[in-house]
Amino acid sequence: MPRPIIHKTPEAKLAAAHEKRRSYYARNRDRILKNCRELRSSNSKESREARKFSRDLSKAVAKALHRDEDESESNTGSEDSQDSDDDESQPDNLPECLHIVKEIKDEMLAKINDPCTFVHGILCAYIKNMPDDSSTKADISIIETPMADVQKLLNHIIAAQDQILNFCGVSPEWHAADSVSRFLRTVLAYLEDIQFLVLFGGIPDLTLAHSMGELMYQKGTRI
């Protein structure tokens, strides 16, 4: 049996490890993409939990909005033409806060619905964008653009949640907003996990983590 190669410097060891993982990805790229397709269509335990989370979220927001819905619509109707695109504006009454929570919840579920499936689809899109010769990197904006969209929604819901806390404390209304906030934080954490591996470990590290089921979205981690 030939003697194992001994790398004398940390840099050499790191380069060898990266080359080993790069070779692993090159050999198993088709299998990884196949796993992506299978996971997307599977009815996994994580997906069932995510769907339950979405249903509970909808119920929480609907309950919190019930008694203030009519007032919210009348108050916001006259203000829709004013500062509708002002991201820095703060809601100044409880019905307006609840209206914002409902709008963000609806937009969130329309775009994402299931955090694991949503992030998995983005990862698959990133992998498919990678060049065959590995000479250049895939377009990182495939990951960073949805991150920015989720962060924008999160910023809005945090502002509304803070105001709800000021108006009525830790109440059903606040818990409804907190459910939306935690949902968005979970999605953002999943995307940041992938972004970190791509930027600091490269495709080999991302591939290794995915093959071992170590990505946050694969574990169904909740924030």
GROMACS .gro file of C-alpha atoms in nm:
model
  223
    1MET     CA    1   0.000   0.000   0.000
    2PRO     CA    2   0.146   0.341  -0.096
    3ARG     CA    3   0.223   0.581   0.183
    4PRO     CA    4  -0.031   0.863   0.227
    5ILE     CA    5   0.072   1.204   0.108
    6ILE     CA    6   0.192   1.419   0.396
    7HIS     CA    7   0.130   1.791   0.358
    8LYS     CA    8   0.389   1.993   0.543
    9THR     CA    9   0.204   2.325   0.567
   10PRO     CA   10  -0.152   2.424   0.667
   11GLU     CA   11  -0.193   2.591   0.328
   12ALA     CA   12  -0.105   2.269   0.149
   13LYS     CA   13  -0.348   2.071   0.364
   14LEU     CA   14  -0.626   2.321   0.296
   15ALA     CA   15  -0.557   2.319  -0.079
   16ALA     CA   16  -0.561   1.940  -0.083
   17ALA     CA   17  -0.888   1.929   0.108
   18HIS     CA   18  -1.049   2.178  -0.130
   19GLU     CA   19  -0.926   1.981  -0.431
   20LYS     CA   20  -1.069   1.661  -0.283
   21ARG     CA   21  -1.408   1.821  -0.231
   22ARG     CA   22  -1.398   1.980  -0.579
   23SER     CA   23  -1.334   1.638  -0.731
   24TYR     CA   24  -1.619   1.494  -0.525
   25TYR     CA   25  -1.858   1.756  -0.662
   26ALA     CA   26  -1.740   1.699  -1.021
   27ARG     CA   27  -1.806   1.326  -0.988
   28ASN     CA   28  -2.142   1.359  -0.814
   29ARG     CA   29  -2.300   1.670  -0.966
   30ASP     CA   30  -2.573   1.473  -1.147
   31ARG     CA   31  -2.661   1.284  -0.830
   32ILE     CA   32  -2.683   1.606  -0.630
   33LEU     CA   33  -2.918   1.760  -0.887
   34LYS     CA   34  -3.127   1.443  -0.883
   35ASN     CA   35  -3.149   1.465  -0.504
   36CYS     CA   36  -3.263   1.825  -0.541
   37ARG     CA   37  -3.550   1.719  -0.765
   38GLU     CA   38  -3.648   1.432  -0.538
   39LEU     CA   39  -3.638   1.646  -0.224
   40ARG     CA   40  -3.848   1.915  -0.390
   41SER     CA   41  -4.125   1.666  -0.470
   42SER     CA   42  -4.103   1.460  -0.151
   43ASN     CA   43  -4.349   1.488   0.136
   44SER     CA   44  -4.082   1.505   0.404
   45LYS     CA   45  -4.136   1.553   0.775
   46GLU     CA   46  -3.985   1.902   0.750
   47SER     CA   47  -4.231   1.998   0.477
   48ARG     CA   48  -4.526   1.878   0.681
   49GLU     CA   49  -4.407   2.078   0.980
   50ALA     CA   50  -4.358   2.384   0.759
   51ARG     CA   51  -4.712   2.356   0.622
   52LYS     CA   52  -4.847   2.324   0.977
   53PHE     CA   53  -4.646   2.631   1.074
   54SER     CA   54  -4.804   2.823   0.783
   55ARG     CA   55  -5.156   2.717   0.884
   56ASP     CA   56  -5.098   2.814   1.246
   57LEU     CA   57  -4.954   3.144   1.133
   58SER     CA   58  -5.259   3.223   0.922
   59LYS     CA   59  -5.491   3.141   1.210
   60ALA     CA   60  -5.292   3.358   1.451
   61VAL     CA   61  -5.297   3.660   1.224
   62ALA     CA   62  -5.666   3.616   1.136
   63LYS     CA   63  -5.757   3.598   1.507
   64ALA     CA   64  -5.553   3.906   1.589
   65LEU     CA   65  -5.704   4.104   1.304
   66HIS     CA   66  -6.066   4.003   1.359
   67ARG     CA   67  -6.178   4.273   1.596
   68ASP     CA   68  -5.985   4.554   1.423
   69GLU     CA   69  -6.027   4.465   1.055
   70ASP     CA   70  -6.306   4.712   0.974
   71GLU     CA   71  -6.129   4.998   1.147
   72SER     CA   72  -5.803   4.910   0.978
   73GLU     CA   73  -5.958   4.921   0.631
   74SER     CA   74  -6.123   5.259   0.694
   75ASN     CA   75  -5.805   5.413   0.833
   76THR     CA   76  -5.571   5.285   0.567
   77GLY     CA   77  -5.804   5.352   0.275
   78SER     CA   78  -5.751   5.728   0.295
   79GLU     CA   79  -5.377   5.687   0.343
   80ASP     CA   80  -5.295   5.450   0.058
   81SER     CA   81  -5.206   5.738  -0.172
   82GLN     CA   82  -4.965   5.888   0.082
   83ASP     CA   83  -4.616   5.757   0.148
   84SER     CA   84  -4.709   5.409   0.023
   85ASP     CA   85  -4.348   5.345  -0.076
   86ASP     CA   86  -4.186   5.497   0.231
   87ASP     CA   87  -3.991   5.207   0.383
   88GLU     CA   88  -3.892   5.410   0.687
   89SER     CA   89  -4.242   5.519   0.793
   90GLN     CA   90  -4.370   5.391   1.126
   91PRO     CA   91  -4.733   5.284   1.175
   92ASP     CA   92  -4.892   5.517   1.428
   93ASN     CA   93  -5.194   5.315   1.546
   94LEU     CA   94  -5.283   4.954   1.622
   95PRO     CA   95  -5.521   4.893   1.326
   96GLU     CA   96  -5.253   5.015   1.086
   97CYS     CA   97  -4.999   4.783   1.246
   98LEU     CA   98  -5.234   4.486   1.210
   99HIS     CA   99  -5.305   4.579   0.850
  100ILE     CA  100  -4.930   4.573   0.781
  101VAL     CA  101  -4.896   4.234   0.951
  102LYS     CA  102  -5.173   4.091   0.734
  103GLU     CA  103  -5.024   4.233   0.412
  104ILE     CA  104  -4.676   4.102   0.487
  105LYS     CA  105  -4.814   3.763   0.591
  106ASP     CA  106  -5.008   3.732   0.266
  107GLU     CA  107  -4.708   3.837   0.055
  108MET     CA  108  -4.478   3.607   0.250
  109LEU     CA  109  -4.695   3.299   0.206
  110ALA     CA  110  -4.754   3.377  -0.162
  111LYS     CA  111  -4.379   3.398  -0.230
  112ILE     CA  112  -4.245   3.139   0.014
  113ASN     CA  113  -4.516   2.923   0.176
  114ASP     CA  114  -4.270   2.651   0.284
  115PRO     CA  115  -3.922   2.775   0.392
  116CYS     CA  116  -3.748   2.444   0.320
  117THR     CA  117  -3.895   2.408  -0.029
  118PHE     CA  118  -3.833   2.775  -0.109
  119VAL     CA  119  -3.464   2.767  -0.010
  120HIS     CA  120  -3.413   2.428  -0.175
  121GLY     CA  121  -3.541   2.571  -0.503
  122ILE     CA  122  -3.296   2.862  -0.479
  123LEU     CA  123  -3.008   2.622  -0.411
  124CYS     CA  124  -3.105   2.413  -0.714
  125ALA     CA  125  -3.118   2.726  -0.931
  126TYR     CA  126  -2.771   2.824  -0.809
  127ILE     CA  127  -2.628   2.479  -0.881
  128LYS     CA  128  -2.778   2.471  -1.229
  129ASN     CA  129  -2.618   2.809  -1.299
  130MET     CA  130  -2.269   2.676  -1.225
  131PRO     CA  131  -2.044   2.638  -1.534
  132ASP     CA  132  -1.946   2.284  -1.631
  133ASP     CA  133  -1.573   2.358  -1.635
  134SER     CA  134  -1.574   2.513  -1.284
  135SER     CA  135  -1.352   2.793  -1.416
  136THR     CA  136  -1.590   3.063  -1.297
  137LYS     CA  137  -1.838   3.088  -1.012
  138ALA     CA  138  -2.213   3.079  -1.042
  139ASP     CA  139  -2.411   3.401  -1.008
  140ILE     CA  140  -2.426   3.471  -0.634
  141SER     CA  141  -2.718   3.711  -0.690
  142ILE     CA  142  -2.937   3.401  -0.730
  143ILE     CA  143  -2.899   3.368  -0.352
  144GLU     CA  144  -2.854   3.731  -0.251
  145THR     CA  145  -3.156   3.875  -0.436
  146PRO     CA  146  -3.414   3.668  -0.243
  147MET     CA  147  -3.216   3.741   0.073
  148ALA     CA  148  -3.268   4.114   0.014
  149ASP     CA  149  -3.639   4.061  -0.053
  150VAL     CA  150  -3.685   3.864   0.269
  151GLN     CA  151  -3.483   4.119   0.467
  152LYS     CA  152  -3.707   4.399   0.339
  153LEU     CA  153  -4.021   4.218   0.457
  154LEU     CA  154  -3.853   4.143   0.789
  155ASN     CA  155  -3.765   4.509   0.843
  156HIS     CA  156  -4.128   4.607   0.788
  157ILE     CA  157  -4.271   4.344   1.020
  158ILE     CA  158  -4.022   4.431   1.297
  159ALA     CA  159  -4.133   4.796   1.285
  160ALA     CA  160  -4.499   4.692   1.311
  161GLN     CA  161  -4.424   4.438   1.584
  162ASP     CA  162  -4.242   4.698   1.794
  163GLN     CA  163  -4.536   4.935   1.766
  164ILE     CA  164  -4.784   4.661   1.859
  165LEU     CA  165  -4.575   4.595   2.171
  166ASN     CA  166  -4.598   4.965   2.257
  167PHE     CA  167  -4.975   4.974   2.204
  168CYS     CA  168  -5.087   4.654   2.379
  169GLY     CA  169  -4.786   4.465   2.515
  170VAL     CA  170  -4.728   4.094   2.467
  171SER     CA  171  -5.074   4.019   2.334
  172PRO     CA  172  -5.231   3.791   2.069
  173GLU     CA  173  -5.167   4.070   1.819
  174TRP     CA  174  -4.799   4.078   1.911
  175HIS     CA  175  -4.770   3.698   1.889
  176ALA     CA  176  -4.925   3.709   1.541
  177ALA     CA  177  -4.659   3.957   1.428
  178ASP     CA  178  -4.391   3.752   1.602
  179SER     CA  179  -4.499   3.442   1.406
  180VAL     CA  180  -4.445   3.629   1.080
  181SER     CA  181  -4.113   3.765   1.204
  182ARG     CA  182  -3.983   3.421   1.306
  183PHE     CA  183  -4.094   3.271   0.975
  184LEU     CA  184  -3.895   3.534   0.782
  185ARG     CA  185  -3.594   3.504   1.015
  186THR     CA  186  -3.591   3.129   0.950
  187VAL     CA  187  -3.589   3.175   0.572
  188LEU     CA  188  -3.318   3.439   0.597
  189ALA     CA  189  -3.103   3.214   0.818
  190TYR     CA  190  -3.134   2.930   0.565
  191LEU     CA  191  -3.018   3.157   0.283
  192GLU     CA  192  -2.736   3.309   0.489
  193ASP     CA  193  -2.615   2.958   0.572
  194ILE     CA  194  -2.580   2.878   0.201
  195GLN     CA  195  -2.430   3.219   0.120
  196PHE     CA  196  -2.164   3.179   0.389
  197LEU     CA  197  -2.053   2.842   0.255
  198VAL     CA  198  -2.040   2.971  -0.102
  199LEU     CA  199  -1.837   3.282  -0.012
  200PHE     CA  200  -1.598   3.137   0.245
  201GLY     CA  201  -1.583   2.766   0.172
  202GLY     CA  202  -1.660   2.757  -0.197
  203ILE     CA  203  -1.862   2.507  -0.394
  204PRO     CA  204  -1.669   2.207  -0.255
  205ASP     CA  205  -1.767   2.294   0.104
  206LEU     CA  206  -2.127   2.363   0.000
  207THR     CA  207  -2.140   2.029  -0.182
  208LEU     CA  208  -1.995   1.842   0.114
  209ALA     CA  209  -2.240   2.002   0.358
  210HIS     CA  210  -2.532   1.923   0.127
  211SER     CA  211  -2.425   1.562   0.076
  212MET     CA  212  -2.409   1.515   0.455
  213GLY     CA  213  -2.746   1.683   0.513
  214GLU     CA  214  -2.583   1.954   0.725
  215LEU     CA  215  -2.745   2.262   0.570
  216MET     CA  216  -2.990   2.438   0.802
  217TYR     CA  217  -3.285   2.395   0.567
  218GLN     CA  218  -3.213   2.022   0.538
  219LYS     CA  219  -3.237   1.991   0.916
  220GLY     CA  220  -3.557   2.198   0.928
  221THR     CA  221  -3.405   2.426   1.193
  222ARG     CA  222  -3.647   2.691   1.324
  223ILE     CA  223  -3.555   3.034   1.456
   0.00000   0.00000   0.00000
